Amino acid sequence: MTDKNRTFPLPLSSVVDKPQKKQPVFSPVATPQTATQNARSAAQGGYQAVRQAPAAPSRLHSHALERAQPVPAAAPRQNPLVSDAVRRAMVARVARQGVKDTVVLGALEAVPRHMFMDEALASQAYIDASLPIGHHQTISQPYIVARMIEVMRNGGQLRRVLEIGTGCGYQAAVLSCLAQEVYSIERIKPLHELAKANLRPLRVANLRLHYGDGMLGLPQAAPFDGIILAAAGMEVPPALLEQLAVGGRLVAPVGARTQHLQLVTRLGKAEWASQTLEDCHFVPLRPGTV
């Protein structure tokens, strides 16, 4: 039939392939005789048993196996801006600026400054600058921390030290590397709590934090071999002078717009000597608690 002669609808037989007759497939039947013959042929090398290789896993199955394998945890990558090498570089810079006391420099290197700062500022932890810690307060620049401690220590041994203005706790941690006992007072409650949280992982056993008015000092723990202030008043509070041990040294920023470091040494029961050092800039010293 030609296309021209086709009419629709077409009969079903013209569009469906006719099934072809399948030839019967006979499987060999195993009998004792054939088994014996096969064994004899295998012994003579004329017959080899064919083992079917296991099917290769599908792509989907392979992917599932890969996902099932435990993935080793990646090792945490240290931020290069807060590494030990960067901290050592900071200490070397402080030494070039004039701090010569190797014990103080060693304490500065031992304390990780970035742990006392907000995570957003941690990458700036080892630059030589004061940085905000909240509540209109700052963490002092590394040089001034080292310089004030060096002046207070004066190459000697410190048994008991008082810090006025704990802030984030960094300077207190450095002091704990140098003195047998360190007491630190903070007047701002949230900063007092922040310092406790920052210092807790370091487990500093010889450091005591107090919430209170720093201008009143801590008479119950006096006298102190050294007193250091992290805020500037117009003068050194008289209560702190009284709590300084004979032979002890107090270092404080003094002034308003123009400030300088002042060293006070107690010479006797009612005698103190004062010396003006270099210029500086600190937050103001205030009374009371908040």
PDB file of C-alpha atoms in Angstrom:
ATOM      1  CA  MET A   1       0.000   0.000   0.000  1.00  0.00           C
ATOM      2  CA  THR A   2       1.337   3.423  -0.898  1.00  0.00           C
ATOM      3  CA  ASP A   3       0.913   6.567   1.192  1.00  0.00           C
ATOM      4  CA  LYS A   4      -1.571   7.769  -1.367  1.00  0.00           C
ATOM      5  CA  ASN A   5      -3.790   4.746  -0.885  1.00  0.00           C
ATOM      6  CA  ARG A   6      -3.712   4.921   2.933  1.00  0.00           C
ATOM      7  CA  THR A   7      -6.923   5.713   4.632  1.00  0.00           C
ATOM      8  CA  PHE A   8      -7.485   6.716   8.224  1.00  0.00           C
ATOM      9  CA  PRO A   9      -8.030   5.336  10.701  1.00  0.00           C
ATOM     10  CA  LEU A  10      -5.382   2.745   9.956  1.00  0.00           C
ATOM     11  CA  PRO A  11      -5.985  -0.831  10.990  1.00  0.00           C
ATOM     12  CA  LEU A  12      -4.195  -1.775  14.209  1.00  0.00           C
ATOM     13  CA  SER A  13      -2.145  -4.439  12.446  1.00  0.00           C
ATOM     14  CA  SER A  14      -0.467  -1.826  10.240  1.00  0.00           C
ATOM     15  CA  VAL A  15       1.005   0.250  13.086  1.00  0.00           C
ATOM     16  CA  VAL A  16       1.859  -2.427  15.651  1.00  0.00           C
ATOM     17  CA  ASP A  17       4.883  -4.633  15.138  1.00  0.00           C
ATOM     18  CA  LYS A  18       3.962  -8.223  14.983  1.00  0.00           C
ATOM     19  CA  PRO A  19       5.582 -10.193  17.773  1.00  0.00           C
ATOM     20  CA  GLN A  20       8.212 -12.620  16.661  1.00  0.00           C
ATOM     21  CA  LYS A  21       8.201 -16.131  17.952  1.00  0.00           C
ATOM     22  CA  LYS A  22      10.893 -16.673  20.537  1.00  0.00           C
ATOM     23  CA  GLN A  23      13.075 -19.709  20.229  1.00  0.00           C
ATOM     24  CA  PRO A  24      13.002 -21.825  23.353  1.00  0.00           C
ATOM     25  CA  VAL A  25      16.099 -21.486  25.503  1.00  0.00           C
ATOM     26  CA  PHE A  26      17.184 -24.634  27.185  1.00  0.00           C
ATOM     27  CA  SER A  27      19.315 -24.390  30.295  1.00  0.00           C
ATOM     28  CA  PRO A  28      21.681 -27.254  30.886  1.00  0.00           C
ATOM     29  CA  VAL A  29      20.525 -29.531  33.612  1.00  0.00           C
ATOM     30  CA  ALA A  30      23.117 -30.457  36.149  1.00  0.00           C
ATOM     31  CA  THR A  31      23.363 -34.168  36.646  1.00  0.00           C
ATOM     32  CA  PRO A  32      25.961 -36.284  38.362  1.00  0.00           C
ATOM     33  CA  GLN A  33      27.363 -37.137  34.966  1.00  0.00           C
ATOM     34  CA  THR A  34      27.696 -33.537  33.750  1.00  0.00           C
ATOM     35  CA  ALA A  35      29.200 -32.458  37.051  1.00  0.00           C
ATOM     36  CA  THR A  36      31.818 -35.174  36.706  1.00  0.00           C
ATOM     37  CA  GLN A  37      32.550 -34.135  33.126  1.00  0.00           C
ATOM     38  CA  ASN A  38      32.868 -30.462  34.101  1.00  0.00           C
ATOM     39  CA  ALA A  39      35.237 -31.283  36.932  1.00  0.00           C
ATOM     40  CA  ARG A  40      37.363 -33.407  34.576  1.00  0.00           C
ATOM     41  CA  SER A  41      37.435 -30.610  31.971  1.00  0.00           C
ATOM     42  CA  ALA A  42      38.470 -28.040  34.579  1.00  0.00           C
ATOM     43  CA  ALA A  43      41.306 -30.272  35.728  1.00  0.00           C
ATOM     44  CA  GLN A  44      42.500 -30.586  32.109  1.00  0.00           C
ATOM     45  CA  GLY A  45      42.260 -26.835  31.519  1.00  0.00           C
ATOM     46  CA  GLY A  46      39.435 -27.188  29.056  1.00  0.00           C
ATOM     47  CA  TYR A  47      36.841 -25.648  31.292  1.00  0.00           C
ATOM     48  CA  GLN A  48      37.032 -22.457  33.367  1.00  0.00           C
ATOM     49  CA  ALA A  49      34.400 -21.350  35.784  1.00  0.00           C
ATOM     50  CA  VAL A  50      33.399 -17.770  35.117  1.00  0.00           C
ATOM     51  CA  ARG A  51      32.775 -15.663  38.175  1.00  0.00           C
ATOM     52  CA  GLN A  52      30.613 -12.644  37.655  1.00  0.00           C
ATOM     53  CA  ALA A  53      32.367  -9.490  38.840  1.00  0.00           C
ATOM     54  CA  PRO A  54      30.392  -7.497  41.365  1.00  0.00           C
ATOM     55  CA  ALA A  55      28.486  -4.680  39.765  1.00  0.00           C
ATOM     56  CA  ALA A  56      30.100  -1.277  40.094  1.00  0.00           C
ATOM     57  CA  PRO A  57      28.149   0.990  42.440  1.00  0.00           C
ATOM     58  CA  SER A  58      25.926   3.474  40.717  1.00  0.00           C
ATOM     59  CA  ARG A  59      26.786   7.162  40.771  1.00  0.00           C
ATOM     60  CA  LEU A  60      24.004   7.820  43.258  1.00  0.00           C
ATOM     61  CA  HIS A  61      25.208   4.996  45.495  1.00  0.00           C
ATOM     62  CA  SER A  62      28.801   6.265  45.316  1.00  0.00           C
ATOM     63  CA  HIS A  63      27.640   9.732  46.306  1.00  0.00           C
ATOM     64  CA  ALA A  64      25.740   8.272  49.238  1.00  0.00           C
ATOM     65  CA  LEU A  65      28.846   6.393  50.358  1.00  0.00           C
ATOM     66  CA  GLU A  66      30.917   9.564  50.190  1.00  0.00           C
ATOM     67  CA  ARG A  67      28.381  11.414  52.292  1.00  0.00           C
ATOM     68  CA  ALA A  68      28.343   8.582  54.807  1.00  0.00           C
ATOM     69  CA  GLN A  69      32.098   8.832  55.378  1.00  0.00           C
ATOM     70  CA  PRO A  70      33.010  10.979  58.420  1.00  0.00           C
ATOM     71  CA  VAL A  71      34.511  14.290  57.354  1.00  0.00           C
ATOM     72  CA  PRO A  72      37.525  15.245  59.479  1.00  0.00           C
ATOM     73  CA  ALA A  73      37.056  18.567  61.229  1.00  0.00           C
ATOM     74  CA  ALA A  74      39.188  21.315  59.804  1.00  0.00           C
ATOM     75  CA  ALA A  75      41.808  22.640  62.188  1.00  0.00           C
ATOM     76  CA  PRO A  76      40.904  26.136  63.414  1.00  0.00           C
ATOM     77  CA  ARG A  77      42.887  28.780  61.614  1.00  0.00           C
ATOM     78  CA  GLN A  78      44.480  31.372  63.841  1.00  0.00           C
ATOM     79  CA  ASN A  79      43.872  34.962  62.901  1.00  0.00           C
ATOM     80  CA  PRO A  80      47.330  36.212  61.847  1.00  0.00           C
ATOM     81  CA  LEU A  81      46.526  39.619  63.357  1.00  0.00           C
ATOM     82  CA  VAL A  82      46.276  38.134  66.870  1.00  0.00           C
ATOM     83  CA  SER A  83      49.074  35.571  66.620  1.00  0.00           C
ATOM     84  CA  ASP A  84      51.967  35.157  69.032  1.00  0.00           C
ATOM     85  CA  ALA A  85      54.287  36.648  66.419  1.00  0.00           C
ATOM     86  CA  VAL A  86      52.210  39.826  66.261  1.00  0.00           C
ATOM     87  CA  ARG A  87      52.238  40.073  70.059  1.00  0.00           C
ATOM     88  CA  ARG A  88      56.023  39.702  70.099  1.00  0.00           C
ATOM     89  CA  ALA A  89      56.272  42.436  67.479  1.00  0.00           C
ATOM     90  CA  MET A  90      54.174  44.703  69.721  1.00  0.00           C
ATOM     91  CA  VAL A  91      56.530  44.071  72.646  1.00  0.00           C
ATOM     92  CA  ALA A  92      59.562  44.796  70.458  1.00  0.00           C
ATOM     93  CA  ARG A  93      57.971  48.090  69.421  1.00  0.00           C
ATOM     94  CA  VAL A  94      57.323  49.033  73.066  1.00  0.00           C
ATOM     95  CA  ALA A  95      60.978  48.287  73.833  1.00  0.00           C
ATOM     96  CA  ARG A  96      62.087  50.565  70.996  1.00  0.00           C
ATOM     97  CA  GLN A  97      59.900  53.298  72.485  1.00  0.00           C
ATOM     98  CA  GLY A  98      62.014  53.239  75.625  1.00  0.00           C
ATOM     99  CA  VAL A  99      60.692  50.586  78.040  1.00  0.00           C
ATOM    100  CA  LYS A 100      63.773  48.706  79.244  1.00  0.00           C
ATOM    101  CA  ASP A 101      62.497  46.500  82.077  1.00  0.00           C
ATOM    102  CA  THR A 102      62.655  42.983  80.625  1.00  0.00           C
ATOM    103  CA  VAL A 103      60.357  41.628  83.342  1.00  0.00           C
ATOM    104  CA  VAL A 104      57.656  44.110  82.335  1.00  0.00           C
ATOM    105  CA  LEU A 105      58.184  43.329  78.654  1.00  0.00           C
ATOM    106  CA  GLY A 106      57.888  39.619  79.419  1.00  0.00           C
ATOM    107  CA  ALA A 107      54.576  40.187  81.212  1.00  0.00           C
ATOM    108  CA  LEU A 108      53.316  42.214  78.255  1.00  0.00           C
ATOM    109  CA  GLU A 109      54.177  39.347  75.922  1.00  0.00           C
ATOM    110  CA  ALA A 110      52.528  36.770  78.178  1.00  0.00           C
ATOM    111  CA  VAL A 111      49.064  38.375  78.210  1.00  0.00           C
ATOM    112  CA  PRO A 112      46.911  38.033  75.047  1.00  0.00           C
ATOM    113  CA  ARG A 113      45.535  41.565  74.671  1.00  0.00           C
ATOM    114  CA  HIS A 114      42.965  40.561  72.036  1.00  0.00           C
ATOM    115  CA  MET A 115      41.109  38.469  74.630  1.00  0.00           C
ATOM    116  CA  PHE A 116      40.156  41.677  76.456  1.00  0.00           C
ATOM    117  CA  MET A 117      38.577  43.398  73.476  1.00  0.00           C
ATOM    118  CA  ASP A 118      35.402  43.171  71.478  1.00  0.00           C
ATOM    119  CA  GLU A 119      35.713  40.638  68.669  1.00  0.00           C
ATOM    120  CA  ALA A 120      35.169  43.375  66.079  1.00  0.00           C
ATOM    121  CA  LEU A 121      38.303  45.174  67.349  1.00  0.00           C
ATOM    122  CA  ALA A 122      40.446  42.106  68.038  1.00  0.00           C
ATOM    123  CA  SER A 123      42.395  42.548  64.800  1.00  0.00           C
ATOM    124  CA  GLN A 124      43.613  45.927  66.150  1.00  0.00           C
ATOM    125  CA  ALA A 125      44.611  44.556  69.551  1.00  0.00           C
ATOM    126  CA  TYR A 126      48.358  44.821  69.000  1.00  0.00           C
ATOM    127  CA  ILE A 127      48.611  48.268  67.500  1.00  0.00           C
ATOM    128  CA  ASP A 128      49.998  50.911  69.853  1.00  0.00           C
ATOM    129  CA  ALA A 129      46.754  52.741  70.540  1.00  0.00           C
ATOM    130  CA  SER A 130      44.027  52.997  73.139  1.00  0.00           C
ATOM    131  CA  LEU A 131      40.757  51.448  71.968  1.00  0.00           C
ATOM    132  CA  PRO A 132      37.146  51.679  73.174  1.00  0.00           C
ATOM    133  CA  ILE A 133      35.750  49.053  75.529  1.00  0.00           C
ATOM    134  CA  GLY A 134      32.318  50.606  76.039  1.00  0.00           C
ATOM    135  CA  HIS A 135      30.779  53.006  78.576  1.00  0.00           C
ATOM    136  CA  HIS A 136      33.037  55.831  77.315  1.00  0.00           C
ATOM    137  CA  GLN A 137      36.123  53.999  78.585  1.00  0.00           C
ATOM    138  CA  THR A 138      39.200  52.684  76.796  1.00  0.00           C
ATOM    139  CA  ILE A 139      41.896  50.047  77.052  1.00  0.00           C
ATOM    140  CA  SER A 140      45.212  51.874  77.413  1.00  0.00           C
ATOM    141  CA  GLN A 141      47.825  51.663  74.683  1.00  0.00           C
ATOM    142  CA  PRO A 142      50.456  48.958  75.282  1.00  0.00           C
ATOM    143  CA  TYR A 143      53.311  51.445  75.637  1.00  0.00           C
ATOM    144  CA  ILE A 144      51.660  53.464  78.403  1.00  0.00           C
ATOM    145  CA  VAL A 145      50.713  50.275  80.297  1.00  0.00           C
ATOM    146  CA  ALA A 146      54.324  49.075  80.197  1.00  0.00           C
ATOM    147  CA  ARG A 147      55.751  52.504  80.983  1.00  0.00           C
ATOM    148  CA  MET A 148      53.589  53.090  84.071  1.00  0.00           C
ATOM    149  CA  ILE A 149      54.281  49.619  85.451  1.00  0.00           C
ATOM    150  CA  GLU A 150      58.008  50.030  84.810  1.00  0.00           C
ATOM    151  CA  VAL A 151      58.045  53.317  86.750  1.00  0.00           C
ATOM    152  CA  MET A 152      56.018  51.855  89.620  1.00  0.00           C
ATOM    153  CA  ARG A 153      58.131  48.698  89.810  1.00  0.00           C
ATOM    154  CA  ASN A 154      61.472  50.530  89.574  1.00  0.00           C
ATOM    155  CA  GLY A 155      63.316  47.245  89.151  1.00  0.00           C
ATOM    156  CA  GLY A 156      62.156  45.899  92.507  1.00  0.00           C
ATOM    157  CA  GLN A 157      59.817  43.191  93.734  1.00  0.00           C
ATOM    158  CA  LEU A 158      56.127  43.977  94.159  1.00  0.00           C
ATOM    159  CA  ARG A 159      54.267  42.160  96.889  1.00  0.00           C
ATOM    160  CA  ARG A 160      50.878  43.912  96.866  1.00  0.00           C
ATOM    161  CA  VAL A 161      49.573  46.252  94.148  1.00  0.00           C
ATOM    162  CA  LEU A 162      46.364  48.272  93.803  1.00  0.00           C
ATOM    163  CA  GLU A 163      44.914  49.288  90.429  1.00  0.00           C
ATOM    164  CA  ILE A 164      42.287  52.025  90.169  1.00  0.00           C
ATOM    165  CA  GLY A 165      40.109  51.488  87.093  1.00  0.00           C
ATOM    166  CA  THR A 166      39.933  47.817  86.102  1.00  0.00           C
ATOM    167  CA  GLY A 167      38.275  48.533  82.764  1.00  0.00           C
ATOM    168  CA  CYS A 168      38.362  45.367  80.665  1.00  0.00           C
ATOM    169  CA  GLY A 169      40.947  43.726  82.953  1.00  0.00           C
ATOM    170  CA  TYR A 170      43.984  43.823  80.650  1.00  0.00           C
ATOM    171  CA  GLN A 171      46.339  45.869  82.827  1.00  0.00           C
ATOM    172  CA  ALA A 172      45.303  43.863  85.889  1.00  0.00           C
ATOM    173  CA  ALA A 173      46.320  40.682  84.046  1.00  0.00           C
ATOM    174  CA  VAL A 174      49.723  42.174  83.213  1.00  0.00           C
ATOM    175  CA  LEU A 175      50.187  43.257  86.839  1.00  0.00           C
ATOM    176  CA  SER A 176      49.364  39.733  88.017  1.00  0.00           C
ATOM    177  CA  CYS A 177      52.502  38.520  86.220  1.00  0.00           C
ATOM    178  CA  LEU A 178      54.649  40.894  88.279  1.00  0.00           C
ATOM    179  CA  ALA A 179      53.171  41.094  91.781  1.00  0.00           C
ATOM    180  CA  GLN A 180      52.327  38.505  94.401  1.00  0.00           C
ATOM    181  CA  GLU A 181      48.884  40.043  95.007  1.00  0.00           C
ATOM    182  CA  VAL A 182      46.883  42.382  92.778  1.00  0.00           C
ATOM    183  CA  TYR A 183      43.713  44.240  93.784  1.00  0.00           C
ATOM    184  CA  SER A 184      41.732  46.149  91.185  1.00  0.00           C
ATOM    185  CA  ILE A 185      38.714  48.452  91.635  1.00  0.00           C
ATOM    186  CA  GLU A 186      36.142  49.403  88.989  1.00  0.00           C
ATOM    187  CA  ARG A 187      33.314  51.897  89.554  1.00  0.00           C
ATOM    188  CA  ILE A 188      31.249  50.956  86.459  1.00  0.00           C
ATOM    189  CA  LYS A 189      29.328  47.755  87.162  1.00  0.00           C
ATOM    190  CA  PRO A 190      29.111  46.459  83.543  1.00  0.00           C
ATOM    191  CA  LEU A 191      32.879  46.893  83.140  1.00  0.00           C
ATOM    192  CA  HIS A 192      33.475  45.104  86.429  1.00  0.00           C
ATOM    193  CA  GLU A 193      31.454  42.173  85.063  1.00  0.00           C
ATOM    194  CA  LEU A 194      33.245  42.382  81.707  1.00  0.00           C
ATOM    195  CA  ALA A 195      36.641  42.175  83.396  1.00  0.00           C
ATOM    196  CA  LYS A 196      35.553  39.121  85.372  1.00  0.00           C
ATOM    197  CA  ALA A 197      34.381  37.423  82.175  1.00  0.00           C
ATOM    198  CA  ASN A 198      37.611  38.295  80.337  1.00  0.00           C
ATOM    199  CA  LEU A 199      39.856  37.077  83.143  1.00  0.00           C
ATOM    200  CA  ARG A 200      37.961  33.887  83.940  1.00  0.00           C
ATOM    201  CA  PRO A 201      39.541  31.786  81.123  1.00  0.00           C
ATOM    202  CA  LEU A 202      43.034  32.830  82.271  1.00  0.00           C
ATOM    203  CA  ARG A 203      42.432  31.584  85.832  1.00  0.00           C
ATOM    204  CA  VAL A 204      44.542  34.264  87.486  1.00  0.00           C
ATOM    205  CA  ALA A 205      44.821  33.122  91.097  1.00  0.00           C
ATOM    206  CA  ASN A 206      46.545  36.180  92.593  1.00  0.00           C
ATOM    207  CA  LEU A 207      44.078  38.806  91.328  1.00  0.00           C
ATOM    208  CA  ARG A 208      41.079  40.193  93.236  1.00  0.00           C
ATOM    209  CA  LEU A 209      38.493  42.382  91.499  1.00  0.00           C
ATOM    210  CA  HIS A 210      36.333  44.817  93.460  1.00  0.00           C
ATOM    211  CA  TYR A 211      33.345  46.940  92.495  1.00  0.00           C
ATOM    212  CA  GLY A 212      33.505  50.311  94.213  1.00  0.00           C
ATOM    213  CA  ASP A 213      34.738  53.895  94.288  1.00  0.00           C
ATOM    214  CA  GLY A 214      38.382  53.836  93.271  1.00  0.00           C
ATOM    215  CA  MET A 215      39.044  57.268  94.763  1.00  0.00           C
ATOM    216  CA  LEU A 216      38.545  55.725  98.200  1.00  0.00           C
ATOM    217  CA  GLY A 217      41.019  52.940  97.538  1.00  0.00           C
ATOM    218  CA  LEU A 218      40.827  49.645  99.392  1.00  0.00           C
ATOM    219  CA  PRO A 219      41.851  50.295 103.019  1.00  0.00           C
ATOM    220  CA  GLN A 220      41.079  46.738 104.138  1.00  0.00           C
ATOM    221  CA  ALA A 221      43.894  45.433 101.909  1.00  0.00           C
ATOM    222  CA  ALA A 222      46.387  48.298 102.475  1.00  0.00           C
ATOM    223  CA  PRO A 223      49.250  49.078 102.566  1.00  0.00           C
ATOM    224  CA  PHE A 224      50.313  48.641  98.941  1.00  0.00           C
ATOM    225  CA  ASP A 225      53.831  48.538  97.515  1.00  0.00           C
ATOM    226  CA  GLY A 226      52.492  50.043  94.308  1.00  0.00           C
ATOM    227  CA  ILE A 227      49.357  51.896  93.215  1.00  0.00           C
ATOM    228  CA  ILE A 228      48.515  52.619  89.587  1.00  0.00           C
ATOM    229  CA  LEU A 229      45.639  54.735  88.277  1.00  0.00           C
ATOM    230  CA  ALA A 230      44.034  54.275  84.855  1.00  0.00           C
ATOM    231  CA  ALA A 231      42.087  57.554  84.964  1.00  0.00           C
ATOM    232  CA  ALA A 232      43.182  61.168  85.377  1.00  0.00           C
ATOM    233  CA  GLY A 233      42.133  63.454  88.209  1.00  0.00           C
ATOM    234  CA  MET A 234      43.177  66.995  88.989  1.00  0.00           C
ATOM    235  CA  GLU A 235      45.212  65.570  91.853  1.00  0.00           C
ATOM    236  CA  VAL A 236      45.999  62.204  93.399  1.00  0.00           C
ATOM    237  CA  PRO A 237      43.215  61.284  95.867  1.00  0.00           C
ATOM    238  CA  PRO A 238      44.478  61.654  99.465  1.00  0.00           C
ATOM    239  CA  ALA A 239      43.050  58.252 100.463  1.00  0.00           C
ATOM    240  CA  LEU A 240      45.383  56.571  97.983  1.00  0.00           C
ATOM    241  CA  LEU A 241      48.422  58.400  99.343  1.00  0.00           C
ATOM    242  CA  GLU A 242      47.572  57.119 102.825  1.00  0.00           C
ATOM    243  CA  GLN A 243      47.274  53.535 101.585  1.00  0.00           C
ATOM    244  CA  LEU A 244      50.718  53.591  99.964  1.00  0.00           C
ATOM    245  CA  ALA A 245      53.346  51.715 101.974  1.00  0.00           C
ATOM    246  CA  VAL A 246      56.487  53.541 103.078  1.00  0.00           C
ATOM    247  CA  GLY A 247      58.903  53.132 100.189  1.00  0.00           C
ATOM    248  CA  GLY A 248      55.991  52.391  97.847  1.00  0.00           C
ATOM    249  CA  ARG A 249      55.428  54.152  94.522  1.00  0.00           C
ATOM    250  CA  LEU A 250      52.213  55.486  92.999  1.00  0.00           C
ATOM    251  CA  VAL A 251      51.872  56.343  89.291  1.00  0.00           C
ATOM    252  CA  ALA A 252      48.901  58.367  88.083  1.00  0.00           C
ATOM    253  CA  PRO A 253      47.854  60.589  85.189  1.00  0.00           C
ATOM    254  CA  VAL A 254      47.071  64.085  86.450  1.00  0.00           C
ATOM    255  CA  GLY A 255      45.347  66.988  84.719  1.00  0.00           C
ATOM    256  CA  ALA A 256      42.329  67.839  82.589  1.00  0.00           C
ATOM    257  CA  ARG A 257      42.916  68.804  78.955  1.00  0.00           C
ATOM    258  CA  THR A 258      46.668  68.657  79.398  1.00  0.00           C
ATOM    259  CA  GLN A 259      47.758  65.613  81.341  1.00  0.00           C
ATOM    260  CA  HIS A 260      51.038  64.170  82.509  1.00  0.00           C
ATOM    261  CA  LEU A 261      52.165  61.106  84.413  1.00  0.00           C
ATOM    262  CA  GLN A 262      53.027  61.780  88.025  1.00  0.00           C
ATOM    263  CA  LEU A 263      55.155  59.559  90.252  1.00  0.00           C
ATOM    264  CA  VAL A 264      54.609  59.781  94.010  1.00  0.00           C
ATOM    265  CA  THR A 265      56.975  57.994  96.404  1.00  0.00           C
ATOM    266  CA  ARG A 266      56.185  57.666 100.087  1.00  0.00           C
ATOM    267  CA  LEU A 267      59.284  58.513 102.088  1.00  0.00           C
ATOM    268  CA  GLY A 268      57.856  58.280 105.597  1.00  0.00           C
ATOM    269  CA  LYS A 269      54.696  58.224 107.658  1.00  0.00           C
ATOM    270  CA  ALA A 270      53.784  61.771 106.643  1.00  0.00           C
ATOM    271  CA  GLU A 271      56.203  62.471 103.805  1.00  0.00           C
ATOM    272  CA  TRP A 272      55.783  61.997 100.054  1.00  0.00           C
ATOM    273  CA  ALA A 273      57.888  63.070  97.082  1.00  0.00           C
ATOM    274  CA  SER A 274      56.381  63.868  93.684  1.00  0.00           C
ATOM    275  CA  GLN A 275      57.927  63.817  90.221  1.00  0.00           C
ATOM    276  CA  THR A 276      56.400  64.837  86.888  1.00  0.00           C
ATOM    277  CA  LEU A 277      57.031  62.494  83.972  1.00  0.00           C
ATOM    278  CA  GLU A 278      55.812  62.506  80.363  1.00  0.00           C
ATOM    279  CA  ASP A 279      52.586  63.739  78.783  1.00  0.00           C
ATOM    280  CA  CYS A 280      49.671  61.350  78.461  1.00  0.00           C
ATOM    281  CA  HIS A 281      45.940  61.204  77.816  1.00  0.00           C
ATOM    282  CA  PHE A 282      43.416  59.293  79.952  1.00  0.00           C
ATOM    283  CA  VAL A 283      39.695  59.272  80.643  1.00  0.00           C
ATOM    284  CA  PRO A 284      38.711  61.391  83.683  1.00  0.00           C
ATOM    285  CA  LEU A 285      38.760  60.003  87.209  1.00  0.00           C
ATOM    286  CA  ARG A 286      35.278  60.207  88.756  1.00  0.00           C
ATOM    287  CA  PRO A 287      33.902  59.475  92.241  1.00  0.00           C
ATOM    288  CA  GLY A 288      31.127  57.080  93.177  1.00  0.00           C
ATOM    289  CA  THR A 289      29.791  54.018  91.378  1.00  0.00           C
ATOM    290  CA  VAL A 290      27.423  53.495  88.454  1.00  0.00           C
TER     291      VAL A 290
END
